[in-house]
GROMACS .gro file of C-alpha atoms in nm:
model
  307
    1MET     CA    1   0.011   0.031   0.007
    2ILE     CA    2   0.121   0.351  -0.050
    3GLY     CA    3   0.186   0.586   0.280
    4LEU     CA    4   0.392   0.897   0.321
    5GLY     CA    5   0.611   0.842   0.581
    6VAL     CA    6   0.981   0.765   0.684
    7ARG     CA    7   1.230   0.503   0.607
    8ALA     CA    8   1.428   0.536   0.972
    9ALA     CA    9   1.423   0.755   1.254
   10ASN     CA   10   1.496   1.144   1.159
   11GLY     CA   11   1.459   1.043   0.790
   12ALA     CA   12   1.323   1.250   0.478
   13LEU     CA   13   0.951   1.206   0.430
   14GLU     CA   14   0.873   1.045   0.138
   15ILE     CA   15   0.629   0.842  -0.048
   16LEU     CA   16   0.673   0.498  -0.008
   17ASP     CA   17   0.545   0.108  -0.054
   18LEU     CA   18   0.419  -0.047   0.285
   19PRO     CA   19   0.289  -0.338   0.399
   20ASN     CA   20  -0.056  -0.379   0.496
   21PRO     CA   21  -0.125  -0.402   0.857
   22ARG     CA   22  -0.194  -0.700   1.044
   23GLN     CA   23  -0.524  -0.857   1.125
   24PRO     CA   24  -0.689  -0.695   1.412
   25ASP     CA   25  -0.707  -0.845   1.725
   26ALA     CA   26  -0.938  -0.786   1.970
   27GLY     CA   27  -1.044  -0.463   2.032
   28GLU     CA   28  -0.901  -0.303   1.669
   29LEU     CA   29  -0.990  -0.223   1.359
   30VAL     CA   30  -0.829  -0.194   1.048
   31LEU     CA   31  -0.952   0.124   0.803
   32GLU     CA   32  -0.903   0.177   0.473
   33VAL     CA   33  -0.829   0.558   0.513
   34VAL     CA   34  -1.022   0.812   0.335
   35ALA     CA   35  -0.859   1.129   0.499
   36ALA     CA   36  -0.593   1.247   0.713
   37GLY     CA   37  -0.484   1.545   0.914
   38ILE     CA   38  -0.177   1.675   0.919
   39GLY     CA   39  -0.064   1.884   1.243
   40PRO     CA   40   0.314   2.010   1.355
   41TRP     CA   41   0.315   1.729   1.569
   42ASP     CA   42   0.343   1.451   1.304
   43ALA     CA   43   0.708   1.578   1.240
   44LEU     CA   44   0.727   1.459   1.611
   45LEU     CA   45   0.680   1.113   1.535
   46HIS     CA   46   1.021   1.004   1.406
   47THR     CA   47   1.240   1.232   1.598
   48GLY     CA   48   1.189   1.110   1.953
   49GLY     CA   49   0.947   1.428   2.031
   50TRP     CA   50   0.691   1.237   2.065
   51ASP     CA   51   0.664   0.829   2.137
   52VAL     CA   52   0.400   0.662   1.958
   53GLY     CA   53   0.530   0.367   1.887
   54LEU     CA   54   0.638   0.407   1.539
   55VAL     CA   55   0.884   0.111   1.330
   56PRO     CA   56   0.990   0.246   1.062
   57PRO     CA   57   0.946   0.225   0.746
   58ALA     CA   58   0.606   0.352   0.817
   59ALA     CA   59   0.366   0.634   0.749
   60LEU     CA   60   0.293   0.951   1.036
   61GLY     CA   61  -0.018   1.086   1.103
   62VAL     CA   62  -0.221   1.014   1.399
   63GLU     CA   63  -0.569   1.134   1.288
   64ALA     CA   64  -0.807   1.036   0.988
   65VAL     CA   65  -1.110   0.960   0.883
   66GLY     CA   66  -1.173   0.536   0.678
   67ARG     CA   67  -1.421   0.302   0.624
   68VAL     CA   68  -1.377  -0.026   0.889
   69THR     CA   69  -1.253  -0.330   0.626
   70ALA     CA   70  -1.201  -0.535   0.947
   71THR     CA   71  -1.283  -0.597   1.293
   72GLY     CA   72  -1.070  -0.770   1.575
   73PRO     CA   73  -1.277  -1.093   1.757
   74ASP     CA   74  -1.598  -1.016   1.928
   75GLU     CA   75  -1.637  -0.677   1.775
   76THR     CA   76  -2.035  -0.552   1.904
   77GLU     CA   77  -1.990  -0.126   1.826
   78PHE     CA   78  -1.832  -0.129   1.482
   79ARG     CA   79  -1.857  -0.314   1.156
   80ALA     CA   80  -1.706  -0.373   0.852
   81GLY     CA   81  -1.833  -0.057   0.594
   82ASP     CA   82  -1.850   0.171   0.894
   83PHE     CA   83  -1.726   0.546   0.854
   84VAL     CA   84  -1.560   0.628   1.151
   85LEU     CA   85  -1.356   0.910   1.253
   86VAL     CA   86  -1.042   0.864   1.473
   87HIS     CA   87  -0.707   0.998   1.700
   88GLU     CA   88  -0.462   0.682   1.741
   89ALA     CA   89  -0.167   0.710   1.971
   90PRO     CA   90   0.045   0.545   2.015
   91LEU     CA   91  -0.028   0.322   1.702
   92PRO     CA   92  -0.079  -0.056   1.755
   93GLY     CA   93   0.103  -0.152   1.393
   94GLY     CA   94   0.360   0.102   1.442
   95SER     CA   95   0.237   0.250   1.139
   96GLY     CA   96   0.008   0.613   1.102
   97THR     CA   97  -0.303   0.748   0.947
   98TRP     CA   98  -0.093   0.877   0.619
   99ALA     CA   99  -0.121   0.556   0.435
  100GLU     CA  100  -0.429   0.362   0.268
  101ARG     CA  101  -0.474   0.148   0.549
  102VAL     CA  102  -0.369   0.167   0.910
  103LEU     CA  103  -0.460  -0.049   1.211
  104VAL     CA  104  -0.657   0.155   1.538
  105ARG     CA  105  -0.809   0.080   1.827
  106SER     CA  106  -1.204   0.046   1.835
  107ALA     CA  107  -1.189   0.245   2.218
  108HIS     CA  108  -1.019   0.565   2.002
  109VAL     CA  109  -1.250   0.579   1.720
  110ALA     CA  110  -1.623   0.755   1.642
  111ARG     CA  111  -1.897   0.703   1.389
  112LEU     CA  112  -1.854   0.970   1.070
  113PRO     CA  113  -2.172   1.168   1.119
  114GLU     CA  114  -2.369   1.149   0.767
  115ASN     CA  115  -2.351   1.539   0.720
  116LEU     CA  116  -2.022   1.578   0.823
  117ALA     CA  117  -1.763   1.557   0.536
  118PRO     CA  118  -1.451   1.336   0.531
  119GLU     CA  119  -1.203   1.613   0.488
  120ILE     CA  120  -1.405   1.812   0.769
  121ALA     CA  121  -1.398   1.540   0.991
  122ALA     CA  122  -0.975   1.441   0.994
  123ALA     CA  123  -0.899   1.803   1.064
  124LEU     CA  124  -1.085   1.771   1.374
  125PRO     CA  125  -0.934   1.481   1.659
  126VAL     CA  126  -0.647   1.587   1.708
  127ALA     CA  127  -0.730   1.976   1.734
  128GLY     CA  128  -1.073   1.890   1.840
  129LEU     CA  129  -0.952   1.688   2.141
  130THR     CA  130  -0.615   1.890   2.276
  131ALA     CA  131  -0.898   2.185   2.269
  132GLN     CA  132  -1.166   1.987   2.491
  133GLN     CA  133  -0.927   1.841   2.730
  134ALA     CA  134  -0.761   2.182   2.785
  135LEU     CA  135  -1.053   2.359   2.847
  136ASP     CA  136  -1.125   2.056   3.144
  137GLU     CA  137  -0.868   2.109   3.269
  138LEU     CA  138  -0.870   2.445   3.316
  139ARG     CA  139  -1.231   2.390   3.439
  140VAL     CA  140  -1.398   2.644   3.179
  141ASP     CA  141  -1.765   2.701   3.261
  142ALA     CA  142  -1.960   2.979   3.230
  143THR     CA  143  -1.894   3.169   3.530
  144THR     CA  144  -1.465   3.147   3.329
  145ARG     CA  145  -1.353   3.468   3.221
  146LEU     CA  146  -1.083   3.289   2.940
  147LEU     CA  147  -0.771   3.409   2.819
  148VAL     CA  148  -0.665   3.229   2.466
  149VAL     CA  149  -0.314   3.341   2.358
  150GLY     CA  150  -0.250   3.220   1.960
  151ALA     CA  151  -0.606   3.208   1.882
  152SER     CA  152  -0.576   3.201   1.557
  153GLY     CA  153  -0.461   2.881   1.484
  154PRO     CA  154  -0.691   2.573   1.444
  155THR     CA  155  -0.681   2.382   1.835
  156ALA     CA  156  -0.722   2.748   1.970
  157SER     CA  157  -0.960   2.839   1.759
  158LEU     CA  158  -1.165   2.520   1.859
  159ALA     CA  159  -1.112   2.586   2.183
  160VAL     CA  160  -1.282   2.960   2.209
  161GLN     CA  161  -1.562   2.759   2.008
  162LEU     CA  162  -1.593   2.543   2.232
  163ALA     CA  163  -1.572   2.753   2.537
  164HIS     CA  164  -1.830   2.999   2.380
  165LEU     CA  165  -2.034   2.709   2.421
  166ARG     CA  166  -2.005   2.637   2.795
  167GLY     CA  167  -2.090   3.001   2.820
  168ALA     CA  168  -1.770   3.151   2.933
  169ASP     CA  169  -1.637   3.539   2.870
  170ILE     CA  170  -1.333   3.482   2.633
  171VAL     CA  171  -1.122   3.735   2.500
  172ALA     CA  172  -0.862   3.632   2.233
  173GLY     CA  173  -0.537   3.671   2.164
  174ALA     CA  174  -0.376   3.692   1.792
  175GLY     CA  175  -0.285   3.942   1.518
  176PRO     CA  176  -0.538   4.208   1.385
  177ALA     CA  177  -0.623   4.007   1.062
  178ARG     CA  178  -0.805   3.759   1.206
  179ALA     CA  179  -1.030   3.956   1.489
  180ASP     CA  180  -1.335   3.940   1.300
  181GLN     CA  181  -1.351   3.603   1.227
  182LEU     CA  182  -1.252   3.534   1.639
  183ARG     CA  183  -1.526   3.780   1.693
  184ALA     CA  184  -1.778   3.563   1.503
  185LEU     CA  185  -1.646   3.260   1.674
  186GLY     CA  186  -1.782   3.372   2.000
  187ALA     CA  187  -1.499   3.600   2.138
  188SER     CA  188  -1.594   3.910   2.319
  189GLU     CA  189  -1.248   4.057   2.254
  190VAL     CA  190  -0.955   3.986   2.069
  191ILE     CA  191  -0.563   4.161   2.165
  192ASP     CA  192  -0.313   4.175   1.942
  193THR     CA  193  -0.084   3.935   2.101
  194HIS     CA  194   0.199   4.025   1.827
  195ALA     CA  195   0.256   4.395   1.948
  196ASP     CA  196   0.585   4.457   2.192
  197GLY     CA  197   0.441   4.460   2.564
  198TRP     CA  198   0.109   4.347   2.454
  199ALA     CA  199   0.075   4.212   2.834
  200GLN     CA  200   0.126   4.521   3.022
  201LYS     CA  201  -0.150   4.718   2.752
  202ILE     CA  202  -0.407   4.482   2.959
  203ASP     CA  203  -0.587   4.595   3.233
  204ARG     CA  204  -0.840   4.309   3.257
  205ARG     CA  205  -0.753   4.003   3.480
  206PHE     CA  206  -0.862   3.649   3.428
  207ASP     CA  207  -0.914   3.328   3.590
  208ALA     CA  208  -0.798   3.107   3.309
  209VAL     CA  209  -0.513   3.094   3.046
  210LEU     CA  210  -0.486   2.893   2.723
  211ILE     CA  211  -0.163   2.921   2.593
  212ALA     CA  212  -0.132   2.792   2.240
  213ALA     CA  213   0.146   3.049   2.088
  214THR     CA  214   0.549   2.959   2.211
  215GLY     CA  215   0.689   3.243   2.416
  216THR     CA  216   0.354   3.404   2.547
  217ALA     CA  217   0.310   3.188   2.877
  218GLU     CA  218   0.554   3.412   3.110
  219ASP     CA  219   0.344   3.718   2.975
  220ALA     CA  220   0.018   3.599   2.996
  221ILE     CA  221   0.018   3.428   3.351
  222GLY     CA  222   0.076   3.769   3.499
  223LEU     CA  223  -0.251   3.829   3.390
  224LEU     CA  224  -0.449   3.556   3.559
  225THR     CA  225  -0.592   3.654   3.934
  226ASP     CA  226  -0.416   3.457   4.244
  227GLY     CA  227  -0.517   3.102   4.254
  228GLY     CA  228  -0.613   3.117   3.851
  229ARG     CA  229  -0.550   2.889   3.632
  230LEU     CA  230  -0.284   2.837   3.304
  231THR     CA  231  -0.240   2.507   3.041
  232SER     CA  232   0.010   2.547   2.809
  233ILE     CA  233  -0.067   2.315   2.463
  234THR     CA  234   0.304   2.452   2.341
  235SER     CA  235   0.478   2.260   2.656
  236ASP     CA  236   0.607   2.554   2.836
  237ALA     CA  237   0.376   2.657   3.125
  238PRO     CA  238   0.595   2.869   3.381
  239ASP     CA  239   0.627   2.761   3.739
  240PRO     CA  240   0.318   2.837   3.935
  241ILE     CA  241   0.324   3.160   4.142
  242ARG     CA  242   0.057   3.302   4.327
  243GLY     CA  243  -0.116   2.987   4.398
  244ILE     CA  244  -0.199   2.979   4.025
  245THR     CA  245  -0.213   2.619   3.882
  246THR     CA  246   0.024   2.551   3.593
  247SER     CA  247   0.019   2.266   3.305
  248ASN     CA  248   0.081   2.145   2.988
  249LEU     CA  249  -0.148   1.929   2.809
  250TYR     CA  250  -0.097   1.675   2.597
  251VAL     CA  251  -0.378   1.533   2.410
  252GLN     CA  252  -0.485   1.172   2.481
  253PRO     CA  253  -0.767   0.966   2.221
  254ASP     CA  254  -1.081   0.897   2.367
  255GLY     CA  255  -1.354   0.775   2.094
  256HIS     CA  256  -1.654   0.899   2.325
  257ALA     CA  257  -1.553   1.262   2.326
  258LEU     CA  258  -1.447   1.253   1.947
  259GLY     CA  259  -1.802   1.140   1.888
  260GLU     CA  260  -1.973   1.463   2.069
  261LEU     CA  261  -1.705   1.691   1.846
  262ALA     CA  262  -1.797   1.551   1.545
  263ALA     CA  263  -2.199   1.574   1.659
  264LEU     CA  264  -2.094   1.952   1.721
  265ALA     CA  265  -1.910   1.973   1.376
  266ALA     CA  266  -2.215   1.831   1.208
  267SER     CA  267  -2.471   2.081   1.319
  268GLY     CA  268  -2.276   2.367   1.259
  269LYS     CA  269  -2.157   2.409   1.618
  270LEU     CA  270  -1.792   2.377   1.544
  271ARG     CA  271  -1.613   2.525   1.234
  272ILE     CA  272  -1.272   2.477   1.130
  273ASP     CA  273  -1.106   2.579   0.830
  274VAL     CA  274  -0.928   2.305   0.586
  275GLN     CA  275  -0.735   2.252   0.301
  276THR     CA  276  -0.702   1.911   0.142
  277THR     CA  277  -0.395   1.816  -0.071
  278PRO     CA  278  -0.308   1.469  -0.244
  279ILE     CA  279  -0.058   1.240  -0.115
  280LYS     CA  280   0.178   1.339  -0.440
  281ASP     CA  281   0.191   1.682  -0.265
  282GLY     CA  282   0.186   1.618   0.066
  283THR     CA  283   0.582   1.620   0.134
  284ALA     CA  284   0.568   2.006   0.059
  285ILE     CA  285   0.213   2.041   0.277
  286ALA     CA  286   0.350   1.885   0.554
  287ASP     CA  287   0.711   2.069   0.594
  288GLN     CA  288   0.495   2.361   0.562
  289VAL     CA  289   0.325   2.298   0.830
  290ALA     CA  290   0.567   2.174   1.052
  291GLY     CA  291   0.755   2.501   0.992
  292GLY     CA  292   0.425   2.680   1.163
  293ARG     CA  293   0.397   2.846   0.805
  294SER     CA  294  -0.047   2.672   0.784
  295GLY     CA  295  -0.144   3.047   0.768
  296GLY     CA  296  -0.427   2.885   1.025
  297VAL     CA  297  -0.546   2.649   0.779
  298LYS     CA  298  -0.557   2.263   0.915
  299TYR     CA  299  -0.413   2.074   0.589
  300VAL     CA  300  -0.564   1.715   0.532
  301LEU     CA  301  -0.471   1.419   0.311
  302GLU     CA  302  -0.720   1.342   0.064
  303PHE     CA  303  -0.690   0.934  -0.022
  304ARG     CA  304  -1.044   0.909  -0.197
  305ARG     CA  305  -1.385   0.983  -0.152
  306PRO     CA  306  -1.654   0.766   0.051
  307ARG     CA  307  -1.997   0.778  -0.085
   0.00000   0.00000   0.00000
């Protein structure tokens, strides 16, 4: 089968001819991949930055939409022919979702809603679960004054929308060009966090801060009330001060939560800007995303149309 991946750890990204996944054991499925998300995290899979059990030569990728082609013994939830979405890490077959077929755990899979486009669904798993889990870590609810720094990226923009659905008062930190878009997604105010000394210009204080832009956490923690909460999805949470709780969030697969996110997207309550690319162009796009040059767009490898 064709996949986009590496021949060895730290190897160059290339199109490969890979072996098909093994037969699924109990609690596992084989998917024929329809579309697979591309994120900056994928560059870490073969460099030691994120150990997902990759066994090169292997495809990269940890999220996808696909059609179930084989099920493990005694599978009761899914059957061959079902269309599903998944975030999978670690990878039970040692190879990822940027391939024509992939082995996944059924507990990390959710059904694809009938009215949700596969490319939108393939963009959702890692970004959506990260956003949801970060808001849970921050205990965001209708009483929360929340600051999201780096709000224009795919993950943080989903966090803005999910926090809005919880009733939080959200201030989004981003460049001025994204201000109207972020207000439409639920932010009550947008501040220019690209400006020098941006934090010193804000007289508001917050209960919780979500960091989605590297190098902003030290400034942002000063905007929290005593006993507030800060979570970073860029692995740079500062040390706690003034009773503030700080943490770094690393996404965990969760099929049930993924199903809830897919339902929200299908109903129009979650939006994400997606562009698809064929596998032949995947290397250049993956390099662009890894270099932080996605422009707030979520890129998706498209293999085939399911319907």
